Short mmCIF file of C-alpha atoms and ligand atoms in Angstrom, two decimals:
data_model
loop_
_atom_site.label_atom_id
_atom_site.label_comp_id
_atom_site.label_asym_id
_atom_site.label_seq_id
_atom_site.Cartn_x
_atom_site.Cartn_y
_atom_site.Cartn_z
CA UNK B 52 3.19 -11.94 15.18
CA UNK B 53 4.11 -8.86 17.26
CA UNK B 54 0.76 -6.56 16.97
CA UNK B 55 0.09 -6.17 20.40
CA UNK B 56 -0.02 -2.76 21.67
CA UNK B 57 2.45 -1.18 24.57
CA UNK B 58 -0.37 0.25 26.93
CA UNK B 59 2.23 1.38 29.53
CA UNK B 60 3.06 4.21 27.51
CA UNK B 61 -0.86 5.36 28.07
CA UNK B 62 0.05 6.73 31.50
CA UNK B 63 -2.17 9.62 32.30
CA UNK B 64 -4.81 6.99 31.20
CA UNK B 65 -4.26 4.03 33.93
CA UNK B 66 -6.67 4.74 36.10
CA UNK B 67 -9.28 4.78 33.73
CA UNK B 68 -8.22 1.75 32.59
CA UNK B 69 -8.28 0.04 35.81
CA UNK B 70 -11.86 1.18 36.17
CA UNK B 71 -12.72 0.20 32.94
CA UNK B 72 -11.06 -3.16 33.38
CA UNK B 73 -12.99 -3.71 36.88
CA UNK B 74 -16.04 -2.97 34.99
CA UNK B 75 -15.41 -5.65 32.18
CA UNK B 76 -14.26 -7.98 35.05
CA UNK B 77 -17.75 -7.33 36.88
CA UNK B 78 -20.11 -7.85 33.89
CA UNK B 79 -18.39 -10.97 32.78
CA UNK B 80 -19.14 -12.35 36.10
CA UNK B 81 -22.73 -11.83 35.64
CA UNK B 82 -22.53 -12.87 31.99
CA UNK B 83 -20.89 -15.97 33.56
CA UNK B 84 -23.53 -17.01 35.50
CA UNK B 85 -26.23 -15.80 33.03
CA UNK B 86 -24.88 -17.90 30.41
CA UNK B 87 -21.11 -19.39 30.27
CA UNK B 88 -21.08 -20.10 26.49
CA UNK B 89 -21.98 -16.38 25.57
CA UNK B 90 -19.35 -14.92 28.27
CA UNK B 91 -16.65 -17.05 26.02
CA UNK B 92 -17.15 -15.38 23.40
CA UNK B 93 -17.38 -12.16 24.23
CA UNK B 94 -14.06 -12.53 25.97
CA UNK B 95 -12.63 -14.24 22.99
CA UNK B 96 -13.44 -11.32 21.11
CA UNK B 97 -12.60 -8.55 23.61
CA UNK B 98 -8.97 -10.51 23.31
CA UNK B 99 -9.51 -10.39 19.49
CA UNK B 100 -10.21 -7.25 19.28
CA UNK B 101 -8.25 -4.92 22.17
CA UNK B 102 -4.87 -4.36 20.14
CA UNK B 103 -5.91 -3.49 16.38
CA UNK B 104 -8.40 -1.24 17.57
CA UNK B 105 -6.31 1.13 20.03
CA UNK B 106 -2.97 0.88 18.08
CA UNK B 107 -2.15 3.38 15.16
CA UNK B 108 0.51 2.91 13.64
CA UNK B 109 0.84 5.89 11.69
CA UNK B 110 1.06 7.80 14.93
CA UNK B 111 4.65 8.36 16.20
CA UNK B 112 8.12 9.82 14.23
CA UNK B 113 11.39 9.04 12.20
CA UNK B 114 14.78 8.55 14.00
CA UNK B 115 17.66 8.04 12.66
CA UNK B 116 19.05 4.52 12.26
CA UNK B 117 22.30 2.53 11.60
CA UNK B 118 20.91 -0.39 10.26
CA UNK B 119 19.11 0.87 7.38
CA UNK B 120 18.64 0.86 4.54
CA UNK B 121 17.50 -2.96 4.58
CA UNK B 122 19.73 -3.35 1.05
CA UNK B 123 22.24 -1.55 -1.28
CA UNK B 124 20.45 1.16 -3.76
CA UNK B 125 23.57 -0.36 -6.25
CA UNK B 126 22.27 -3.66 -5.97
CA UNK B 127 18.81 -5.62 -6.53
CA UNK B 128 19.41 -4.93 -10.15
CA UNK B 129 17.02 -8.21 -10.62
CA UNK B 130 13.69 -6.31 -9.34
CA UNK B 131 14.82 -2.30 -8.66
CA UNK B 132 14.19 -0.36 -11.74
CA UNK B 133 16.71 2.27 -12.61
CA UNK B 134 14.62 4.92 -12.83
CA UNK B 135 13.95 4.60 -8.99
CA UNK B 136 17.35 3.26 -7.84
CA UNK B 137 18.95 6.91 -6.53
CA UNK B 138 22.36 5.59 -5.96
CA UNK B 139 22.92 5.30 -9.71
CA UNK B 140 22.21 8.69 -10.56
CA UNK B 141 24.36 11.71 -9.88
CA UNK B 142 22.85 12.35 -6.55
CA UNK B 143 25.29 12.72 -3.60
CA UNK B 144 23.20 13.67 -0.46
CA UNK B 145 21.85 9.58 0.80
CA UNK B 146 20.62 10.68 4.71
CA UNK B 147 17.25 10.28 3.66
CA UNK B 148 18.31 6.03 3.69
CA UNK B 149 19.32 6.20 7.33
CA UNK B 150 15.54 6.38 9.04
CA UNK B 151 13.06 4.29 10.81
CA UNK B 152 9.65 5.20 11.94
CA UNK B 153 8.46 4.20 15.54
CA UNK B 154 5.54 3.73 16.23
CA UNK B 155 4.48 5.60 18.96
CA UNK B 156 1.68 2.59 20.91
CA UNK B 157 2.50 -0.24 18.55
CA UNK B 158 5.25 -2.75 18.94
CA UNK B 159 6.99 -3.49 15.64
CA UNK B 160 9.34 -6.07 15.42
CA UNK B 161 12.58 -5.24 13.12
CA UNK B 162 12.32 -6.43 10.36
CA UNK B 163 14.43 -9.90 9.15
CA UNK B 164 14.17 -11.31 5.77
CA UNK B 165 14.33 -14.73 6.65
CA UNK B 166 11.86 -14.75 9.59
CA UNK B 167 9.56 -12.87 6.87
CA UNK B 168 9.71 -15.33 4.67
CA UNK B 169 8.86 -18.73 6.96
CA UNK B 170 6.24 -16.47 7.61
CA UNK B 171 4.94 -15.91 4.38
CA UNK B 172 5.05 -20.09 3.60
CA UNK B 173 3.15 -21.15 1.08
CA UNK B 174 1.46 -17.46 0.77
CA UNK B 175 0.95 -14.80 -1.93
CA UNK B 176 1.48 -11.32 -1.36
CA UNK B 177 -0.68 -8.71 -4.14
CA UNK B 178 0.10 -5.26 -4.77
CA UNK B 179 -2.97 -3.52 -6.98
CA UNK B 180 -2.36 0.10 -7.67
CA UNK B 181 -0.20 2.80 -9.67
CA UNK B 182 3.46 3.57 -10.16
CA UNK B 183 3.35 3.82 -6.17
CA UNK B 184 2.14 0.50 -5.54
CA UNK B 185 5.22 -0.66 -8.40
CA UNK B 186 7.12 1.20 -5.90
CA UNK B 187 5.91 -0.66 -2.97
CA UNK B 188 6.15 -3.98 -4.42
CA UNK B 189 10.30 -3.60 -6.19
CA UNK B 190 10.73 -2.28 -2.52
CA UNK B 191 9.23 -5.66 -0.77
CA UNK B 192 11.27 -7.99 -3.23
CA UNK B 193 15.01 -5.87 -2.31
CA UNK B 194 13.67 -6.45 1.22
CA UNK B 195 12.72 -10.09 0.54
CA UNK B 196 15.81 -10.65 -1.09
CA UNK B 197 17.91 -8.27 0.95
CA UNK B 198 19.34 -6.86 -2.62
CA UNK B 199 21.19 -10.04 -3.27
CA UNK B 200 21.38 -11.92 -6.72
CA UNK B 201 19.00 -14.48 -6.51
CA UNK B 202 18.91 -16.50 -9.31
CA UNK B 203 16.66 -18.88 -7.70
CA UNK B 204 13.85 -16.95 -7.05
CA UNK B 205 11.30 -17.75 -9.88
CA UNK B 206 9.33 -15.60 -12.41
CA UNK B 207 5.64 -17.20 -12.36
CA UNK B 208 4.17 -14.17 -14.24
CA UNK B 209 2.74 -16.62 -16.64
CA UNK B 210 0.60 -18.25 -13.62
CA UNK B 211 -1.13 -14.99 -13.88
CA UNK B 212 -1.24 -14.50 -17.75
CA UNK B 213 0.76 -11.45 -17.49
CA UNK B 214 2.87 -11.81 -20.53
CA UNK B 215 4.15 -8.50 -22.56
CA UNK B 216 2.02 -8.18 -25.41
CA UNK B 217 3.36 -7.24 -28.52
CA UNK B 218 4.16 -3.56 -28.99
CA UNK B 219 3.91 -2.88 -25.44
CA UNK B 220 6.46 -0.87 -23.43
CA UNK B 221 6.17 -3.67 -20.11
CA UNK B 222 3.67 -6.23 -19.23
CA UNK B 223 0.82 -5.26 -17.10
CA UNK B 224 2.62 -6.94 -13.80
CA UNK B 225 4.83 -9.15 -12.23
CA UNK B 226 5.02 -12.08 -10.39
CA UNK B 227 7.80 -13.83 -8.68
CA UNK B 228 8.04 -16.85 -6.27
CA UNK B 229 10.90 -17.79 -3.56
CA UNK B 230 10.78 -21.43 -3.94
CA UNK B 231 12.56 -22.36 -0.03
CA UNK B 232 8.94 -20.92 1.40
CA UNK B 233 7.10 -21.14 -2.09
CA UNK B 234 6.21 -17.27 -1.05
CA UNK B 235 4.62 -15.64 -4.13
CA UNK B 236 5.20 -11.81 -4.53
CA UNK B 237 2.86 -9.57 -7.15
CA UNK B 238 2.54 -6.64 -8.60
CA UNK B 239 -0.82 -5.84 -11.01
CA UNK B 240 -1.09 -2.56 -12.74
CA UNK B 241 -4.27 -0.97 -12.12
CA UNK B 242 -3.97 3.07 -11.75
CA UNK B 243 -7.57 3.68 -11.15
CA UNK B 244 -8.89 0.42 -9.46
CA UNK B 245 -11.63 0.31 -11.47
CA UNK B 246 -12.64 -2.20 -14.81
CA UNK B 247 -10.62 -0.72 -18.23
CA UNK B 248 -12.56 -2.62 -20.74
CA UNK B 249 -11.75 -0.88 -24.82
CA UNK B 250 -14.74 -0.04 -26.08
CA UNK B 251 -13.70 -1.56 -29.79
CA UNK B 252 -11.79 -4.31 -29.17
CA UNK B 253 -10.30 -5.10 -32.47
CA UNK B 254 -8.98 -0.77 -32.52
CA UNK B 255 -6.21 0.02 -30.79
CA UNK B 256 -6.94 3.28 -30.64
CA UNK B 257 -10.25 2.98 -29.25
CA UNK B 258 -11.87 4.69 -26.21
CA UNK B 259 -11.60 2.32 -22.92
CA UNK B 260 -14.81 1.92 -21.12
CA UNK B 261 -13.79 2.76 -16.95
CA UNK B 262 -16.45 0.67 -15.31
CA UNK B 263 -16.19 2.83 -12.07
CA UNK B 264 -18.76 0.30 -10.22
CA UNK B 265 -16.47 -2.79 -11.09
CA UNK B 266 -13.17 -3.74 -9.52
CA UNK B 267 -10.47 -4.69 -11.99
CA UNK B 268 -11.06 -8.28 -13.78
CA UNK B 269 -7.97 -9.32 -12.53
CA UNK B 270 -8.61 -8.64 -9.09
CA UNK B 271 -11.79 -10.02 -9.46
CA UNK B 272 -10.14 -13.07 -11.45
CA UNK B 273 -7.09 -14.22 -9.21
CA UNK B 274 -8.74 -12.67 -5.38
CA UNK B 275 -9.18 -16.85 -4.33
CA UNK B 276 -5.65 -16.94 -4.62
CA UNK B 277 -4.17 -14.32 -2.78
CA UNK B 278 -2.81 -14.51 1.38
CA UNK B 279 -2.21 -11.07 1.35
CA UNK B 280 -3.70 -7.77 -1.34
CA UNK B 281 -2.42 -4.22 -0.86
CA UNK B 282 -4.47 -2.00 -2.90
CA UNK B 283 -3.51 1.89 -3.72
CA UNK B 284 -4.73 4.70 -6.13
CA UNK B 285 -4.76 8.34 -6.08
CA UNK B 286 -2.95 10.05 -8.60
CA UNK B 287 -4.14 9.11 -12.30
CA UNK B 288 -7.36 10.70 -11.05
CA UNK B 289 -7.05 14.03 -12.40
CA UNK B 290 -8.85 15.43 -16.17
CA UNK B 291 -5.45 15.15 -18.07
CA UNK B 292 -4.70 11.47 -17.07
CA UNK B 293 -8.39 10.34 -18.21
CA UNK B 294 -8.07 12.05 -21.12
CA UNK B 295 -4.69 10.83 -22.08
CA UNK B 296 -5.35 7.53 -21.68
CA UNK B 297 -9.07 7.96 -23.73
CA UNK B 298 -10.90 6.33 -20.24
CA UNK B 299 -14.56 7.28 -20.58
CA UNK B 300 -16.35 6.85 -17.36
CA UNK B 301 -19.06 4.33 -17.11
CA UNK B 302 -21.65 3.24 -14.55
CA UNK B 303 -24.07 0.18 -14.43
CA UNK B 304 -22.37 -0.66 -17.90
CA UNK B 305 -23.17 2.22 -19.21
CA UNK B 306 -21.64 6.11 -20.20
CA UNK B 307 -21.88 8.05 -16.87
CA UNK B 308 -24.45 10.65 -17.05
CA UNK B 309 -24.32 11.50 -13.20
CA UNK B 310 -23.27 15.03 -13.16
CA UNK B 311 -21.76 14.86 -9.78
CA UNK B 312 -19.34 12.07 -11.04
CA UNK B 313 -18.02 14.19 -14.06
CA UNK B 314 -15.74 15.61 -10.85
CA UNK B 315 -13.15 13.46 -10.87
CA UNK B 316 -12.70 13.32 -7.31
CA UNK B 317 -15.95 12.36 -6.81
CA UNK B 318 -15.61 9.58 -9.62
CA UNK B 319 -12.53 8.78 -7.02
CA UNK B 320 -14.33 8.81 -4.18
CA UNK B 321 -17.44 6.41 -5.48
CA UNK B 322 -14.52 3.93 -7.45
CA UNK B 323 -13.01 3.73 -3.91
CA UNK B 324 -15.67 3.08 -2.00
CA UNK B 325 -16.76 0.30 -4.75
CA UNK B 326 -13.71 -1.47 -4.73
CA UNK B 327 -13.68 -1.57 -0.92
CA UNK B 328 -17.46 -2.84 -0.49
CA UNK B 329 -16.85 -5.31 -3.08
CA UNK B 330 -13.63 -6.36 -1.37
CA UNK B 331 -15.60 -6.46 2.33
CA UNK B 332 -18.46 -8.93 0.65
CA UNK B 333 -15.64 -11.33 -0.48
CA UNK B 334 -14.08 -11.56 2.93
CA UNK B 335 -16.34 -13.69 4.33
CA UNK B 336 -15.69 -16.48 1.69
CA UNK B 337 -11.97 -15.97 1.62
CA UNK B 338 -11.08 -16.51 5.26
CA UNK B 339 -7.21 -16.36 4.81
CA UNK B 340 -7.47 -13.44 3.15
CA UNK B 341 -5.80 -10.06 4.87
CA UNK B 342 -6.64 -6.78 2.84
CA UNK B 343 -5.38 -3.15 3.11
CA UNK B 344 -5.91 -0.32 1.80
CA UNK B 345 -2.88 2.06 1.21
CA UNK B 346 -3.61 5.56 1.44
CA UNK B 347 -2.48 8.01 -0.93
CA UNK B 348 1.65 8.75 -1.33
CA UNK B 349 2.46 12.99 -1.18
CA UNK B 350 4.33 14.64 -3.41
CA UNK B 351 6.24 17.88 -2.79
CA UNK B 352 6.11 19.81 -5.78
CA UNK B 353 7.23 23.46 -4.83
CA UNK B 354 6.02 26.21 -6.65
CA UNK B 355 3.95 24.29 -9.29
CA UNK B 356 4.07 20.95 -10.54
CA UNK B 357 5.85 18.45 -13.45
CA UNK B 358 4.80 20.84 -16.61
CA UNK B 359 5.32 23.98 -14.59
CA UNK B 360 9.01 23.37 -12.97
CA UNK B 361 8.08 22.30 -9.53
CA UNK B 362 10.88 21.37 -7.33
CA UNK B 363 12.01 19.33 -4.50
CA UNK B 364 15.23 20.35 -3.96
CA UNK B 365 15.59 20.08 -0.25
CA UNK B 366 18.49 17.74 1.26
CA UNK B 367 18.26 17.85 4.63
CA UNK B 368 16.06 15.42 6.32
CA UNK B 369 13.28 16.42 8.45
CA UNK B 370 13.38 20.17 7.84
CA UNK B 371 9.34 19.82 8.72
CA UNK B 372 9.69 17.89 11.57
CA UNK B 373 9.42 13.69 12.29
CA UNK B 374 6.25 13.18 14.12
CA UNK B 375 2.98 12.41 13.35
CA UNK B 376 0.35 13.29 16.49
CA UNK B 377 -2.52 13.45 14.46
CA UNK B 378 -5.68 10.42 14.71
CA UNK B 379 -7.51 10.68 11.66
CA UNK B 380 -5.60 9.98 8.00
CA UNK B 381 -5.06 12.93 5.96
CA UNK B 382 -6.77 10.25 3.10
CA UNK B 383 -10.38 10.91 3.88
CA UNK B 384 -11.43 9.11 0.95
CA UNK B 385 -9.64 5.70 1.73
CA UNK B 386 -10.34 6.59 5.64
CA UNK B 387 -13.81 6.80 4.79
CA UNK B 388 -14.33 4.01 2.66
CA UNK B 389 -12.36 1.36 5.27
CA UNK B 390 -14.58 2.48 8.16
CA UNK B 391 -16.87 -0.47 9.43
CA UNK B 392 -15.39 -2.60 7.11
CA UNK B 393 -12.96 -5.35 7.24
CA UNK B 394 -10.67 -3.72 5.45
CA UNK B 395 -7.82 -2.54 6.50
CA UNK B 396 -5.96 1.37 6.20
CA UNK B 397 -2.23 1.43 5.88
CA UNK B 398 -2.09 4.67 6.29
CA UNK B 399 1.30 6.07 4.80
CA UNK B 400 0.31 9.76 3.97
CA UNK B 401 0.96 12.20 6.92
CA UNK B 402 4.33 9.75 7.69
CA UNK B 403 5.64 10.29 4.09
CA UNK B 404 4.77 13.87 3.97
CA UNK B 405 7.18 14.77 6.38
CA UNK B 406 10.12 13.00 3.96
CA UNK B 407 10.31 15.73 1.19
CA UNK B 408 13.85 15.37 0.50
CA UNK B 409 13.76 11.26 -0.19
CA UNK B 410 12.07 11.90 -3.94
CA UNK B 411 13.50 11.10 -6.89
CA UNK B 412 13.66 14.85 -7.37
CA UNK B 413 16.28 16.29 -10.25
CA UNK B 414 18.36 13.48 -10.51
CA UNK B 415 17.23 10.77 -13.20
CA UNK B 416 19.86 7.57 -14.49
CA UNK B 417 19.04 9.35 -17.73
CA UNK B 418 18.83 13.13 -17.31
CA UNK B 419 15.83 15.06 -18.30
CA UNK B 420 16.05 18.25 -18.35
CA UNK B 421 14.44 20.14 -16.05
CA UNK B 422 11.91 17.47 -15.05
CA UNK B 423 11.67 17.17 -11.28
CA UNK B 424 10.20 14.10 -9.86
CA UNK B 425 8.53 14.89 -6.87
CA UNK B 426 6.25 11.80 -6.79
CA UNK B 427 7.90 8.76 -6.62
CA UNK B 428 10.39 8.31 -3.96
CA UNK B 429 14.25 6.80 -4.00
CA UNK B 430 14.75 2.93 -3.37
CA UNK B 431 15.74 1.96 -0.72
CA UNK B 432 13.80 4.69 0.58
CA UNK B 433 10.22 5.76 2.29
CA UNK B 434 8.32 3.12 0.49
CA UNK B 435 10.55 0.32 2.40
CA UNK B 436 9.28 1.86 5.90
CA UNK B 437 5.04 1.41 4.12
CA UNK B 438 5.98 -2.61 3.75
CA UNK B 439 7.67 -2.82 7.55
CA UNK B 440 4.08 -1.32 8.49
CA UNK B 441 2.51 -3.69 6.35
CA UNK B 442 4.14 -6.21 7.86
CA UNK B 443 3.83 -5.38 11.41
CA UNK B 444 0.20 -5.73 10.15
CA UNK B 445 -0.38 -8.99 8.51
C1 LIG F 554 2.78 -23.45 -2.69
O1 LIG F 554 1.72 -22.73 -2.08
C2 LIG F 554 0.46 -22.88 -2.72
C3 LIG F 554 -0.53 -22.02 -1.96
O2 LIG F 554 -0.16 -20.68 -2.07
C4 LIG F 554 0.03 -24.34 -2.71
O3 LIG F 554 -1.18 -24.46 -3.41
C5 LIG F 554 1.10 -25.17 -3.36
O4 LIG F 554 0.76 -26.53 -3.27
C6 LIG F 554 2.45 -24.94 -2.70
N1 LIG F 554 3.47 -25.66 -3.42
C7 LIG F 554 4.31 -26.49 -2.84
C8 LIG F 554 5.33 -27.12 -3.72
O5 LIG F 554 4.25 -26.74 -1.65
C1 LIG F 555 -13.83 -1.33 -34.49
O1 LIG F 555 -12.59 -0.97 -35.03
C2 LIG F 555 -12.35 -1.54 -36.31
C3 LIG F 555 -10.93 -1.22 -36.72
O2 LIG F 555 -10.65 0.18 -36.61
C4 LIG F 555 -13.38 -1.01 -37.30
O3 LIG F 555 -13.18 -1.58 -38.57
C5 LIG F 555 -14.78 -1.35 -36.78
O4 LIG F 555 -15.77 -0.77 -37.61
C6 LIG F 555 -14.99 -0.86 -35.36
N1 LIG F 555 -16.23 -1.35 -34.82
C7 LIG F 555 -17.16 -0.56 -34.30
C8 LIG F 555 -18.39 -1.24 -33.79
O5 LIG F 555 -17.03 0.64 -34.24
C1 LIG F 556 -17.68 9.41 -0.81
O1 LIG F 556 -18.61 8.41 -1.10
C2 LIG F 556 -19.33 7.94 0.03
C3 LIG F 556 -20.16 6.74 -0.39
O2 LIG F 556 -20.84 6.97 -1.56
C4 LIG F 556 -20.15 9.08 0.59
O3 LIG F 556 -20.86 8.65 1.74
C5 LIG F 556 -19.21 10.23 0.96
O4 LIG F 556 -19.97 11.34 1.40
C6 LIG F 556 -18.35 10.62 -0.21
N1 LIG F 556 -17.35 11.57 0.24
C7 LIG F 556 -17.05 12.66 -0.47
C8 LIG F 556 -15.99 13.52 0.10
O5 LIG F 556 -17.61 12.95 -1.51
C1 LIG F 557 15.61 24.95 -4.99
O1 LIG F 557 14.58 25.36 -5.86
C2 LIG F 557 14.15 26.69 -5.68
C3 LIG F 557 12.93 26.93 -6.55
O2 LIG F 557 13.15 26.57 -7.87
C4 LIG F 557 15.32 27.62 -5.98
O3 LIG F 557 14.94 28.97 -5.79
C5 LIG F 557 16.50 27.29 -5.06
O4 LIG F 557 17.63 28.04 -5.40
C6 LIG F 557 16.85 25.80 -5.14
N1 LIG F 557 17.80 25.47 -4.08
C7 LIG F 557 18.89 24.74 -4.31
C8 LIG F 557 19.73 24.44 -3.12
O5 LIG F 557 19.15 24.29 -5.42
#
C-alpha cells in the first residue's frame, strides 16, 4: 500500500530534520540500554506512525490528465443513475472529466481496477451518508467495474435486508459483490447519521423519532461485518429538511428539550460527534476495521439557492484556481469530531470547492425547468477523485 510520504519535497525543512532525527537516534540509544523491549516499541510505533501523521492529502491541486475519466459517463448503466450520468443529458462542455488531484507530500499510486480489487479480497467496503455518499459509492462501482457490463457481479442486497418495501420509490441501499475477489461494495441511506425510529409504527404518516445520541441501527447492526465504512452527512441538516421529513429530535430516548440543540447545526454538530465516539469505542473490538469520515461536499449555488434560481453555470475549469495550501479542513465539525480519535477525515471539501463547473448544474436526462443542481456533481466526475483518496488511504 503506497501511503508513505515524499519528505524530499520538505526542503527548507532538512536540517531540522536531521537534527530531529539525531535526537531520536540519541534517545533510543539510551532507551536501548535502559530497557531493549520498551525501545522496540517505541520504534515500532515511530515507524507506525511517521507517514499518516505528516501527510495531507487534501493539500496540493488539479492538473489536467489524459487518462481520465477512469470509465465512459455513457456506460455503467448497471450502477450510474441517470440523473447523475452528464453525458446523457444535453450538456456539451466535458473538461471538467479530464483532472487529477496531486497530492502535494503524499504518494498516490494511480489507480487500477484490478490491483484494487485483489486488494479488497474477501473485504466489504460501506458507504453511510446522503445523496453524496450514493454519489460516492455508484462512483466506486464504475471504477470497480471500469463502466463495463458485468453481469457477474452479484446483487447481495438481501444479505443486508435491504429489500424495496412496498410503495417505496427505492430501497434504503445497495449491495453488490464481485465474486473473482468476493469484494462486497455498499451503500446505506442514512442522511442524518443518526437513529430514525417512527414514533407510531403501524401510521405511515407518523412523526419519526431522530435519536441524535444513537448511530443508525443498521450501522450499529451490520459494523462486525464491514473491512472498510465511509461515513458522510451535511446537508439534510437544515429546518426545511427536518420538517419535511416529520424528524422530531430526540435525546436519551426522549423529545429534545435542550435549547441549544433546537439549532440545527448544533443538533449537527452533537449527532457528529456521537456517531464518531461511538464509532472510536468499537474500534478496539473490530481490529480490521478502517473508518473515515468524509467531510462535507460544496455546492455552488450563485445568487441564491434551488427555490430561489441559483446557478452554476460556469464551464471553464478552474476559473478559482487548483490548489489547496490550506492545513486545517474547511469541515470544522467533522475536523473536530475525528481529532484524537481513530477515526479517520477524508477531507474532500476545500478540493471540491475549487470544481464549480463539474455539477450537475442545468442539464437534467429529464429537463426541469429552471432547477439548477448545484449539489451533486457529474459521474465520472469529482466524486471519482474522493474514492482514489480513499483509496490511497485504506
Ligand atoms: C467472502 O468473504 C467473507 C468475508 O468478507 C468470508 O466470510 C467468506 O467466507 C468469503 N467467501 C468465500 C467464498 O471465500
Ligand atoms: C397509531 O396509528 C394508528 C393508525 O393511524 C392509530 O389507529 C393508533 O391509535 C396510533 N397509536 C397511537 C399510540 O397513537
Ligand atoms: C461540537 O461539539 C463538541 C462536543 O460536544 C464541542 O466540544 C464543540 O465545541 C462543538 N462545536 C461547535 C462549533 O458547536
Ligand atoms: C449564468 O448565470 C447568471 C446568473 O443567473 C447569468 O447572469 C449569466 O448570463 C449566465 N451565464 C451563462 C453563460 O449562461
Amino acid at each position: 500500500m503506497m501511503k508513505g510520504c515524499n519528505f524530499n519535497i520538505l526542503k527548507g525543512t532538512h536540517v531540522s530534520i536531521a537534527l530531529l532525527t539525531l535526537g531520536f537516534v540519541t534517545v533510543m540509544l539510551w532507551a536501548w540500554e535502559k530497557n531493549p523491549f520498551l525501545a522496540t516499541l517505541l520504534l515500532a510505533q515511530q515507524n507506525f506512525r511517521l507517514p499518516s501523521s505528516d501527510c495531507n492529502y487534501a493539500k496540493g491541486r488539479w492538473v489536467a490528465d489524459s487518462r481520465r475519466p477512469f470509465y465512459s459517463g455513457f456506460g455503467c448503466k448497471q450502477w450510474l443513475s441517470g440523473m447523475w450520468a452528464c453525458r446523457l443529458t444535453q450538456r456539451t462542455d466535458f473538461s471538467f472529466e479530464g483532472y487529477r488531484w496531486q497530492p502535494k507530500y503524499c504518494k498516490m499510486a494511480e489507480f487500477e481496477r484490478f490491483s484494487f480489487l485483489r486488494r479488497m479480497q474477501d473485504k466489504t467496503i460501506a458507504f453511510i451518508g446522503d445523496s453524496l455518499g450514493r454519489q460516492q459509492f455508484q462512483s466506486m462501482m464504475c471504477m470497480a467495474s471500469g463502466g463495463e457490463e458485468s453481469p457477474e457481479v452479484e446483487d447481495v442486497a438481501r444479505e443486508y435486508g435491504l429489500v424495496k418495501p412496498r410503495g417505496a420509490k427505492r430501497p434504503d441501499g445497495w449491495v453488490y459483490r464481485f465474486p473473482n475477489t468476493n469484494t462486497t461494495i455498499l451503500y446505506y441511506w442514512s442522511a442524518s447519521l443518526s437513529d430514525l425510529v417512527p414514533i407510531n409504527s403501524t401510521d405511515r404518516a407518523s412523526d419519526v423519532a431522530m435519536h441524535l445520541d444513537r448511530p443508525p441501527a443498521f450501522l450499529r447492526r451490520f459494523l462486525h461485518r464491514f473491512d472498510v465504512l465511509v461515513l458522510n452527512t451535511g446537508h439534510h441538516w437544515n429546518r426545511g429538511k427536518l420538517t419535511a421529513n416529520r424528524w422530531v429530535m430526540h435525546v436519551n430516548g426522549k423529545p429534545n428539550d435542550n435549547k441549544e440543540l433546537e439549532d440545527v447545526r448544533n443538533a449537527k454538530n452533537f449527532t457528529v460527534h456521537n456517531v464518531v465516539r461511538w464509532l472510536d469505542s468499537q474500534l478496539p473490538s473490530h481490529p480490521r476495521l478502517k473508518t473515515f469520515f468524509r467531510t462535507i461536499s460544496p455546492r455552488h449555488f450563485h445568487d441564491g439557492d434551488w427555490n430561489t434560481g441559483g446557478t452554476c453555470n460556469n464551464t471553464v475549469p478552474l476559473t478559482g484556481g487548483s490548489e489547496v495550501l490550506q492545513d486545517e479542513s474547511i469541515d470544522r465539525v467533522v475536523e473536530s469530531a475525528v481529532r484524537g480519535t481513530k477515526v479517520k477525515i477524508l477531507d474532500i471539501t476545500a478540493i471540491s470547492q475549487l470544481r464549480d463547473e463539474a455539477h450537475m448544474s442545468g442539464y437534467s436526462i429529464r429537463p426541469t425547468q429552471g432547477i439548477n443542481d448545484c449539489l451533486h456533481w457529474c459521474l465520472p466526475g469529482v466524486p471519482d477523485t474522493w474514492n482514489e483518496l480513499l483509496i490511497a488511504q485504506i
